[in-house]
Amino acid sequence: MKKPDNNSLVIFGASGDLTHRKLIPALYHLFKNGRLADDFAILGVSRTEYSDAQYREKLSDILAKSENIAAAEMDEFFSHVYYQAIDTSNEADYAKVKVRLQQLEQAHHTGGNTLFYLSTPPSLYPVIPACLAAHGLNHQNHGWKRLVVEKPFGYDLASAISLDSKLHEDFDESQIYRIDHYLGKETVQNILVLRFSNGLFEPLWNRNYIDYVEITGAESLGVEERGGYYDGSGAMRDMFQNHLLQVLAMIAMESPAVINADAMRNEVVKVLQSLHPLSDEDLEKYLVLGQYTGAKVRGEYQNGYREEKGVDPQSRTETYMALKLKIDNWRWSGVPFYIRTGKRLPTRVTEVVIHFKKTPHPVFSTNAPENKLIIRIQPNEGIVMSFGLKNPGSGFEAKEVSMDFHYQDLADKNILDAYERLLLDSLLGDATLFSRSDAVRACWKFVQPILDYKANNPKLYGYASGTWGPQEADFMMESKNRSWRFPCKNLTNTEYCEL
């Protein structure tokens, strides 16, 4: 098992929610399982004034609420955790960070290796790297230096290009790790293994055998406490532009010649650059935007979007979107991809459904079930293959049956979660599951015309909380043989649906 070099991990935004909920628990789990370096330092940096002891106490209280940790184990982990208060927008204050890193290098033998993690508001993404560079903290003449940037990578095409240019003023592309936690999910990565390690699937994975593909990213919750952020973002920026387009790329990409960061990301970029540009006429027919309205769900009233805290009472922000798109290449020509995402839907689920073409001459039944491959990313992670078999009795009536696999059935339950995997990869210098600059630009180049159309044609459909979105999304299928799958939380038993 490869372990990272000794290093310092600097978390900007160390007093924020992401650090508390995701980063520190992920680092603790990596430490507990022996996956971190033999020696390391974690330096939290934020505006809030804490001493090292106060910061350790705060984090230990947070960890103790969700973990059953022995005191000795807790003490050992937190002996590697430190804190430095600075004004992150003041370049001069970064001298304090430089001094602390020099001290930590001596104490923990880091060799100057440093990972900077930007767990901050996006407005600081161009600021912090420039301030680090002003103090020479980007130079790799003494240990490697890497920069992890959280999404969003821009708000539109222009801002994405601007941010990209700013980052590249001080850091080389090989030093920049754009993190999308969806790519850290085991089941997303398994798409590639399923496709490219099985002779059963790959020969069928093309326009000759696949009728259409649907990708669903559904959430049962509303915007909760994120109303202020979400009202300036919407479903398109929050889910579609990054997470779901990345999943689509995994489904549609060609096999890389070798498994490494460059080869894998080259194939992802090719897919994103092959997305068929959508005209206003296309979007009029194949884009559906919705916003959830108040309704009773299982006997309890759920607020409509405009009733949520921090949301404009006249908001036109979409909480649901469905889109039909195509890929202009040899493998996928003519195969439609239907993508939908939304909040306040009946259940939380992310999945991909591959709908195979029906047999050209249905000998046994005119209504024989189609073959489907369902790849469940979350929850109840697994894979289901649906096909037809003879219904018991006289005649040859076909009935749909399924074979399934669940990740929970694996003997080894010690699977890294998304942030654990991505943090470890960034410390190891493996950029395979991180977005590259050209991929980010390709995504925004495809999405920008949709944003422009949405701004000039604000057609928005209401849908009741707890439903599967506006019925207009059903009409875009254009074929009586096509329809959305309505998934349950339970992957396989859909007759009695657990929501």
Coordinates of C-alpha atoms in Angstrom, one line a residue:
M1 CA 0.0 0.0 0.0
K2 CA 1.6 3.2 -1.2
K3 CA 1.7 6.0 1.4
P4 CA 2.3 9.8 0.8
D5 CA 5.6 11.4 1.4
N6 CA 5.8 13.3 4.7
N7 CA 4.0 16.6 4.2
S8 CA 2.1 19.6 5.6
L9 CA -1.5 20.0 4.7
V10 CA -2.7 23.6 5.0
I11 CA -6.5 24.1 5.1
F12 CA -7.7 27.6 4.4
G13 CA -11.2 28.0 5.8
A14 CA -10.3 25.8 8.8
S15 CA -13.1 27.1 11.0
G16 CA -15.7 26.5 8.3
D17 CA -18.4 23.9 7.8
L18 CA -16.7 21.8 5.1
T19 CA -13.6 21.4 7.2
H20 CA -15.6 20.3 10.3
R21 CA -18.0 17.9 8.5
K22 CA -15.8 16.4 5.8
L23 CA -12.1 17.2 5.8
I24 CA -11.1 16.5 9.4
P25 CA -13.2 13.3 9.7
A26 CA -11.7 12.1 6.4
L27 CA -8.2 12.9 7.5
Y28 CA -8.8 11.1 10.8
H29 CA -10.1 8.0 9.1
L30 CA -7.1 8.0 6.8
F31 CA -4.8 8.3 9.8
K32 CA -6.7 5.6 11.7
N33 CA -6.3 3.2 8.8
G34 CA -2.6 3.9 8.3
R35 CA -3.0 5.7 5.0
L36 CA -1.4 9.0 5.8
A37 CA 2.3 9.7 5.7
D38 CA 4.6 8.4 8.4
D39 CA 4.8 11.9 9.7
F40 CA 2.7 14.9 8.7
A41 CA 1.3 18.2 9.9
I42 CA -2.2 19.7 9.4
L43 CA -2.3 23.5 9.7
G44 CA -5.7 25.1 9.9
V45 CA -5.7 28.7 8.6
S46 CA -8.6 31.1 9.1
R47 CA -9.6 34.5 10.4
T48 CA -11.0 33.2 13.7
E49 CA -8.6 33.5 16.6
Y50 CA -7.6 30.1 18.1
S51 CA -4.6 28.8 19.8
D52 CA -3.4 25.3 18.7
A53 CA -4.9 23.9 21.9
Q54 CA -8.3 25.6 21.4
Y55 CA -8.5 24.5 17.8
R56 CA -7.7 20.9 18.7
E57 CA -10.4 21.0 21.4
K58 CA -13.0 22.3 19.0
L59 CA -12.2 19.6 16.4
S60 CA -12.1 16.8 19.0
D61 CA -15.6 17.8 20.3
I62 CA -16.9 17.7 16.7
L63 CA -15.3 14.3 16.0
A64 CA -16.5 12.8 19.3
K65 CA -20.1 13.5 18.3
S66 CA -19.9 11.2 15.3
E67 CA -17.0 8.8 16.2
N68 CA -16.3 6.4 19.0
I69 CA -12.7 7.3 19.5
A70 CA -10.3 6.2 22.3
A71 CA -8.7 9.2 24.0
A72 CA -5.1 8.0 23.2
E73 CA -6.0 7.6 19.5
M74 CA -7.5 11.1 19.5
D75 CA -4.5 12.6 21.2
E76 CA -2.1 11.0 18.7
F77 CA -4.0 12.4 15.7
F78 CA -4.3 15.9 17.2
S79 CA -0.6 16.0 18.0
H80 CA -0.3 16.6 14.2
V81 CA -2.9 19.4 14.1
Y82 CA -2.0 23.1 14.4
Y83 CA -3.7 26.5 13.8
Q84 CA -2.8 29.9 12.5
A85 CA -5.1 32.9 12.4
I86 CA -4.6 35.4 9.5
D87 CA -6.5 37.8 7.4
T88 CA -6.7 35.7 4.3
S89 CA -7.2 38.8 2.1
N90 CA -4.0 40.5 3.4
E91 CA -0.9 39.4 1.6
A92 CA 1.4 40.4 4.4
D93 CA -0.2 38.0 6.8
Y94 CA 1.0 35.0 4.8
A95 CA 4.4 35.6 6.2
K96 CA 2.9 33.9 9.4
V97 CA 1.9 30.9 7.4
K98 CA 5.5 30.6 5.9
V99 CA 7.0 30.8 9.4
R100 CA 4.7 28.1 10.7
L101 CA 5.4 25.8 7.8
Q102 CA 9.1 26.2 8.4
Q103 CA 8.6 25.2 12.0
L104 CA 6.4 22.3 11.1
E105 CA 9.0 21.1 8.6
Q106 CA 11.5 20.8 11.4
A107 CA 9.1 19.1 13.8
H108 CA 7.5 16.6 11.3
H109 CA 10.3 16.2 8.7
T110 CA 8.0 17.2 5.8
G111 CA 10.8 18.1 3.4
G112 CA 8.9 21.1 2.3
N113 CA 6.1 19.1 0.7
T114 CA 2.9 21.1 1.1
L115 CA -0.7 20.7 0.0
F116 CA -2.8 23.9 0.2
Y117 CA -6.6 23.2 0.4
L118 CA -9.0 26.1 -0.4
S119 CA -12.0 25.3 1.7
T120 CA -13.2 28.9 1.3
P121 CA -15.7 31.1 -0.5
P122 CA -15.0 31.1 -4.3
S123 CA -14.2 34.8 -4.1
L124 CA -10.9 33.8 -2.3
Y125 CA -9.9 31.3 -5.0
P126 CA -7.8 33.8 -7.0
V127 CA -6.6 35.7 -3.9
I128 CA -5.0 33.0 -1.8
P129 CA -2.8 31.5 -4.5
A130 CA -1.5 34.9 -5.4
C131 CA -0.7 35.7 -1.7
L132 CA 1.1 32.3 -1.4
A133 CA 3.1 33.0 -4.5
A134 CA 4.1 36.5 -3.1
H135 CA 5.9 34.6 -0.3
G136 CA 7.4 32.0 -2.5
L137 CA 5.1 29.2 -1.2
N138 CA 4.3 28.0 -4.7
H139 CA 7.9 27.2 -5.6
Q140 CA 8.9 23.5 -5.9
N141 CA 12.6 23.8 -5.5
H142 CA 12.2 22.5 -1.9
G143 CA 9.5 19.9 -1.9
W144 CA 6.3 19.6 -4.0
K145 CA 3.5 22.2 -3.7
R146 CA -0.1 21.4 -4.7
L147 CA -3.3 23.4 -4.6
V148 CA -6.7 21.9 -4.1
V149 CA -9.6 24.0 -5.3
E150 CA -13.2 23.2 -4.4
K151 CA -16.1 23.7 -6.8
P152 CA -17.6 25.9 -8.2
F153 CA -14.8 26.5 -10.8
G154 CA -16.4 29.7 -12.0
Y155 CA -20.0 30.9 -12.3
D156 CA -20.1 30.9 -16.1
L157 CA -17.7 30.6 -19.0
A158 CA -16.2 34.0 -18.6
S159 CA -15.6 33.7 -14.9
A160 CA -14.2 30.1 -15.3
I161 CA -11.7 31.4 -17.9
S162 CA -10.8 34.3 -15.6
L163 CA -10.2 32.0 -12.6
D164 CA -8.2 29.6 -14.6
S165 CA -5.9 32.4 -15.9
K166 CA -5.5 33.7 -12.3
L167 CA -4.5 30.3 -10.9
H168 CA -2.1 29.7 -13.7
E169 CA -0.2 32.9 -13.0
D170 CA 1.3 31.3 -9.9
F171 CA 0.7 27.6 -10.1
D172 CA 1.4 25.2 -13.0
E173 CA -1.5 23.0 -14.2
S174 CA 0.2 19.9 -12.7
Q175 CA 0.0 21.5 -9.3
I176 CA -3.7 22.3 -9.4
Y177 CA -6.2 19.7 -8.2
R178 CA -9.9 20.7 -8.9
I179 CA -11.9 18.6 -6.6
D180 CA -15.4 17.2 -7.4
H181 CA -16.5 14.8 -4.7
Y182 CA -18.7 12.9 -7.1
L183 CA -15.6 11.5 -8.8
G184 CA -14.4 10.2 -5.5
K185 CA -17.4 7.9 -5.1
E186 CA -16.5 4.3 -5.4
T187 CA -19.5 3.6 -7.7
V188 CA -18.6 6.3 -10.1
Q189 CA -15.1 4.8 -10.5
N190 CA -16.7 1.4 -10.9
I191 CA -18.4 2.5 -14.1
L192 CA -15.0 2.4 -15.8
V193 CA -14.1 -1.1 -14.4
L194 CA -17.6 -2.4 -15.3
R195 CA -17.2 -1.2 -18.9
F196 CA -13.5 -1.9 -19.7
S197 CA -12.8 -5.1 -17.8
N198 CA -15.8 -7.0 -19.1
G199 CA -16.0 -8.4 -22.6
L200 CA -19.7 -8.8 -22.0
F201 CA -20.5 -5.1 -21.9
E202 CA -18.0 -3.1 -24.0
P203 CA -19.0 -4.6 -27.4
L204 CA -22.6 -3.5 -26.7
W205 CA -21.7 -0.1 -25.4
N206 CA -22.5 1.9 -28.6
R207 CA -25.2 3.2 -30.9
N208 CA -25.9 -0.2 -32.4
Y209 CA -27.3 -1.7 -29.2
I210 CA -28.2 1.2 -26.9
D211 CA -31.5 3.0 -27.5
Y212 CA -31.0 5.8 -24.9
V213 CA -29.3 6.7 -21.6
E214 CA -30.8 8.4 -18.6
I215 CA -28.9 10.0 -15.7
T216 CA -30.8 11.0 -12.6
G217 CA -29.4 13.0 -9.7
A218 CA -32.4 13.4 -7.3
E219 CA -32.5 14.9 -3.8
S220 CA -35.4 14.6 -1.4
L221 CA -34.3 17.6 0.7
G222 CA -34.9 21.2 -0.3
V223 CA -32.3 23.9 -0.1
E224 CA -32.4 23.8 3.8
E225 CA -30.0 26.5 5.1
R226 CA -28.3 27.1 1.7
G227 CA -31.1 29.3 0.3
G228 CA -28.9 32.4 -0.1
Y229 CA -26.2 30.5 -2.0
Y230 CA -28.6 28.3 -4.0
D231 CA -30.8 31.2 -5.2
G232 CA -27.7 32.6 -7.1
S233 CA -26.8 29.1 -8.4
G234 CA -29.7 26.8 -9.3
A235 CA -29.8 23.2 -10.3
M236 CA -27.9 23.8 -13.5
R237 CA -24.8 25.2 -11.8
D238 CA -25.1 23.2 -8.6
M239 CA -25.4 19.7 -10.1
F240 CA -25.6 19.6 -13.9
Q241 CA -22.5 21.6 -15.0
N242 CA -20.1 19.6 -12.8
H243 CA -21.3 16.4 -11.2
L244 CA -23.7 15.0 -13.8
L245 CA -21.6 16.0 -16.9
Q246 CA -18.7 14.2 -15.2
V247 CA -20.8 11.1 -14.7
L248 CA -21.9 11.3 -18.4
A249 CA -18.2 11.5 -19.4
M250 CA -17.5 8.3 -17.5
I251 CA -20.4 6.6 -19.2
A252 CA -19.5 7.8 -22.7
M253 CA -15.6 7.9 -22.8
E254 CA -13.4 5.6 -24.8
S255 CA -11.1 3.2 -23.1
P256 CA -7.7 4.9 -22.2
A257 CA -4.6 3.2 -23.5
V258 CA -3.2 3.1 -19.9
I259 CA -4.6 3.9 -16.5
N260 CA -3.0 7.2 -15.5
A261 CA -4.1 10.8 -15.0
D262 CA -3.2 12.1 -18.5
A263 CA -4.7 9.2 -20.4
M264 CA -7.9 9.1 -18.4
R265 CA -8.5 12.8 -18.5
N266 CA -7.7 13.0 -22.2
E267 CA -10.7 10.7 -22.9
V268 CA -13.0 12.7 -20.6
V269 CA -12.1 15.9 -22.4
K270 CA -12.8 14.3 -25.8
V271 CA -16.4 13.4 -24.7
L272 CA -17.0 16.9 -23.3
Q273 CA -15.8 18.5 -26.5
S274 CA -18.1 16.2 -28.5
L275 CA -21.3 17.4 -26.8
H276 CA -23.6 18.6 -29.5
P277 CA -24.1 22.4 -29.2
L278 CA -27.7 23.2 -28.4
S279 CA -29.5 25.9 -30.3
D280 CA -32.4 28.0 -29.0
E281 CA -34.7 25.7 -31.0
D282 CA -33.2 22.6 -29.3
L283 CA -33.6 24.2 -25.9
E284 CA -37.2 25.1 -26.5
K285 CA -38.0 21.4 -27.1
Y286 CA -35.5 19.7 -24.9
L287 CA -34.9 21.8 -21.7
V288 CA -37.4 21.8 -18.8
L289 CA -36.8 23.9 -15.8
G290 CA -38.9 23.6 -12.6
Q291 CA -39.2 25.0 -9.1
Y292 CA -40.7 23.0 -6.2
T293 CA -43.9 24.3 -4.5
G294 CA -45.3 23.7 -1.1
A295 CA -47.1 20.4 -0.5
K296 CA -47.9 17.8 2.1
V297 CA -45.4 14.9 1.9
R298 CA -46.2 11.9 4.0
G299 CA -48.6 14.0 6.0
E300 CA -46.2 16.8 6.7
Y301 CA -46.2 20.2 4.9
Q302 CA -42.9 21.0 3.0
N303 CA -42.2 24.6 2.2
G304 CA -42.1 25.7 -1.4
Y305 CA -38.8 27.0 -2.7
R306 CA -39.9 30.7 -2.4
E307 CA -40.8 30.1 1.2
E308 CA -37.3 29.0 2.1
K309 CA -35.0 31.1 4.2
G310 CA -32.7 33.4 2.1
V311 CA -34.7 32.9 -1.1
D312 CA -36.2 35.8 -3.0
P313 CA -40.1 35.5 -2.7
Q314 CA -40.2 36.2 -6.5
S315 CA -37.3 33.9 -7.4
R316 CA -37.1 32.4 -10.9
T317 CA -34.2 30.1 -9.9
E318 CA -34.7 26.5 -11.0
T319 CA -34.6 23.7 -8.5
Y320 CA -35.2 21.1 -11.2
M321 CA -33.9 20.7 -14.7
A322 CA -34.2 18.0 -17.4
L323 CA -32.3 18.1 -20.6
K324 CA -31.9 15.9 -23.7
L325 CA -28.5 16.1 -25.3
K326 CA -26.4 14.2 -27.9
I327 CA -22.8 13.4 -28.4
D328 CA -21.3 13.9 -31.9
N329 CA -18.9 11.0 -32.3
W330 CA -18.8 7.6 -33.9
R331 CA -19.8 5.6 -30.8
W332 CA -22.8 7.6 -29.7
S333 CA -24.2 9.2 -32.9
G334 CA -28.0 9.3 -32.7
V335 CA -28.2 8.1 -29.1
P336 CA -30.0 10.6 -26.8
F337 CA -28.9 11.2 -23.3
Y338 CA -31.6 12.4 -20.9
I339 CA -30.3 14.1 -17.7
R340 CA -32.4 15.3 -14.8
T341 CA -31.7 16.7 -11.4
G342 CA -33.9 18.3 -8.8
K343 CA -34.6 19.0 -5.1
R344 CA -37.7 17.9 -3.2
L345 CA -38.1 14.8 -5.3
P346 CA -39.6 11.6 -3.8
T347 CA -36.2 10.1 -2.8
R348 CA -32.5 10.8 -2.8
V349 CA -30.9 8.8 -5.6
T350 CA -28.2 9.1 -8.2
E351 CA -28.2 6.5 -10.9
V352 CA -27.5 5.8 -14.6
V353 CA -29.8 3.6 -16.7
I354 CA -28.6 2.1 -20.0
H355 CA -31.7 1.2 -22.1
F356 CA -30.7 -1.3 -24.7
K357 CA -32.6 -1.6 -28.0
K358 CA -35.4 -4.2 -28.2
T359 CA -34.9 -7.2 -30.4
P360 CA -35.6 -6.4 -34.0
H361 CA -38.2 -9.2 -34.3
P362 CA -40.1 -10.0 -31.1
V363 CA -40.8 -13.7 -31.7
F364 CA -42.1 -14.5 -28.2
S365 CA -44.0 -11.4 -27.1
T366 CA -44.9 -8.1 -28.6
N367 CA -44.5 -6.4 -25.3
A368 CA -41.3 -8.1 -24.2
P369 CA -39.4 -6.1 -21.6
E370 CA -36.4 -4.1 -22.7
N371 CA -33.0 -4.9 -21.4
K372 CA -31.7 -2.3 -18.9
L373 CA -28.5 -1.9 -16.9
I374 CA -29.0 0.2 -13.8
I375 CA -25.9 1.6 -12.2
R376 CA -26.7 3.0 -8.8
I377 CA -24.2 5.6 -7.5
Q378 CA -26.1 6.4 -4.2
P379 CA -27.7 5.2 -2.0
N380 CA -28.0 1.3 -1.8
E381 CA -25.0 1.3 -4.2
G382 CA -25.0 -1.5 -6.8
I383 CA -25.8 -2.7 -10.3
V384 CA -29.0 -4.3 -11.6
M385 CA -29.4 -6.0 -15.0
S386 CA -33.0 -6.5 -16.2
F387 CA -33.9 -8.9 -19.0
G388 CA -36.8 -11.1 -20.1
L389 CA -37.4 -14.7 -19.2
K390 CA -40.4 -17.0 -19.8
N391 CA -43.4 -16.4 -17.5
P392 CA -44.3 -19.8 -15.9
G393 CA -47.3 -21.4 -17.5
S394 CA -48.5 -22.1 -21.1
G395 CA -47.2 -20.1 -24.0
F396 CA -44.1 -18.0 -24.3
E397 CA -44.9 -14.8 -22.5
A398 CA -41.8 -12.9 -21.5
K399 CA -41.5 -11.5 -18.0
E400 CA -38.9 -9.0 -16.7
V401 CA -36.4 -10.4 -14.2
S402 CA -33.3 -9.0 -12.7
M403 CA -29.8 -9.9 -11.5
D404 CA -28.2 -7.6 -9.0
F405 CA -25.0 -6.8 -7.1
H406 CA -24.7 -4.6 -4.0
Y407 CA -21.6 -3.0 -2.7
Q408 CA -22.6 -3.8 0.8
D409 CA -22.2 -7.5 0.0
L410 CA -18.4 -7.1 -0.5
A411 CA -16.4 -8.8 2.3
D412 CA -14.1 -5.8 2.6
K413 CA -16.2 -3.0 4.0
N414 CA -13.3 -0.6 4.5
I415 CA -14.0 1.5 1.4
L416 CA -12.7 5.0 1.4
D417 CA -15.5 7.7 1.1
A418 CA -15.2 10.4 -1.6
Y419 CA -13.2 12.9 0.4
E420 CA -10.9 10.3 1.9
R421 CA -10.1 9.0 -1.6
L422 CA -9.6 12.4 -3.1
L423 CA -7.5 13.8 -0.2
L424 CA -5.3 10.7 -0.4
D425 CA -4.9 11.0 -4.1
S426 CA -3.9 14.6 -3.9
L427 CA -1.3 13.8 -1.2
L428 CA 0.0 11.0 -3.5
G429 CA 0.1 13.3 -6.5
D430 CA -2.5 11.3 -8.5
A431 CA -4.7 13.7 -10.5
T432 CA -6.8 11.0 -12.3
L433 CA -10.0 11.9 -10.5
F434 CA -9.6 15.6 -10.6
S435 CA -10.9 18.0 -13.3
R436 CA -8.4 19.4 -15.7
S437 CA -8.4 22.9 -17.0
D438 CA -9.6 22.0 -20.5
A439 CA -12.4 19.8 -19.2
V440 CA -13.7 22.6 -17.0
R441 CA -13.7 25.0 -20.0
A442 CA -15.4 22.4 -22.2
C443 CA -18.2 22.0 -19.6
W444 CA -18.8 25.7 -19.4
K445 CA -18.6 26.1 -23.2
F446 CA -21.5 23.6 -23.5
V447 CA -23.5 25.1 -20.6
Q448 CA -23.1 28.8 -21.4
P449 CA -25.7 28.8 -24.2
I450 CA -28.1 27.1 -21.9
L451 CA -27.5 29.8 -19.3
D452 CA -28.0 32.5 -21.9
Y453 CA -31.2 30.9 -23.2
K454 CA -32.5 30.6 -19.6
A455 CA -31.8 34.3 -18.9
N456 CA -33.8 35.3 -22.0
N457 CA -36.6 32.7 -21.8
P458 CA -37.4 32.3 -18.2
K459 CA -40.0 29.6 -18.6
L460 CA -40.4 27.8 -15.3
Y461 CA -42.8 25.1 -14.3
G462 CA -43.9 24.5 -10.7
Y463 CA -43.9 20.9 -9.3
A464 CA -45.3 19.8 -6.0
S465 CA -42.7 18.8 -3.4
G466 CA -42.5 15.0 -3.2
T467 CA -43.2 14.5 -7.0
W468 CA -40.8 13.6 -9.8
G469 CA -40.9 17.1 -11.3
P470 CA -42.9 18.8 -14.1
Q471 CA -44.8 16.6 -16.4
E472 CA -43.2 18.5 -19.3
A473 CA -40.0 16.5 -18.7
D474 CA -41.9 13.4 -19.8
F475 CA -42.9 14.9 -23.2
M476 CA -39.2 15.4 -24.3
M477 CA -38.8 11.6 -24.7
E478 CA -40.7 11.8 -28.0
S479 CA -41.3 8.1 -28.2
K480 CA -43.9 5.9 -26.6
N481 CA -41.2 3.3 -25.9
R482 CA -39.2 5.7 -23.8
S483 CA -39.9 7.0 -20.3
W484 CA -38.0 8.0 -17.2
R485 CA -37.4 5.4 -14.6
F486 CA -38.8 6.3 -11.2
P487 CA -36.3 4.8 -8.8
C488 CA -36.7 3.9 -5.2
K489 CA -34.2 4.2 -2.4
N490 CA -34.2 0.4 -2.4
L491 CA -32.3 -0.6 -5.6
T492 CA -34.0 -3.9 -6.4
N493 CA -37.4 -4.2 -4.6
T494 CA -39.4 -1.6 -6.5
E495 CA -42.8 -3.2 -6.0
Y496 CA -42.9 -2.1 -2.4
C497 CA -40.9 1.1 -2.6
E498 CA -38.9 2.5 0.3
L499 CA -38.7 6.2 -0.1

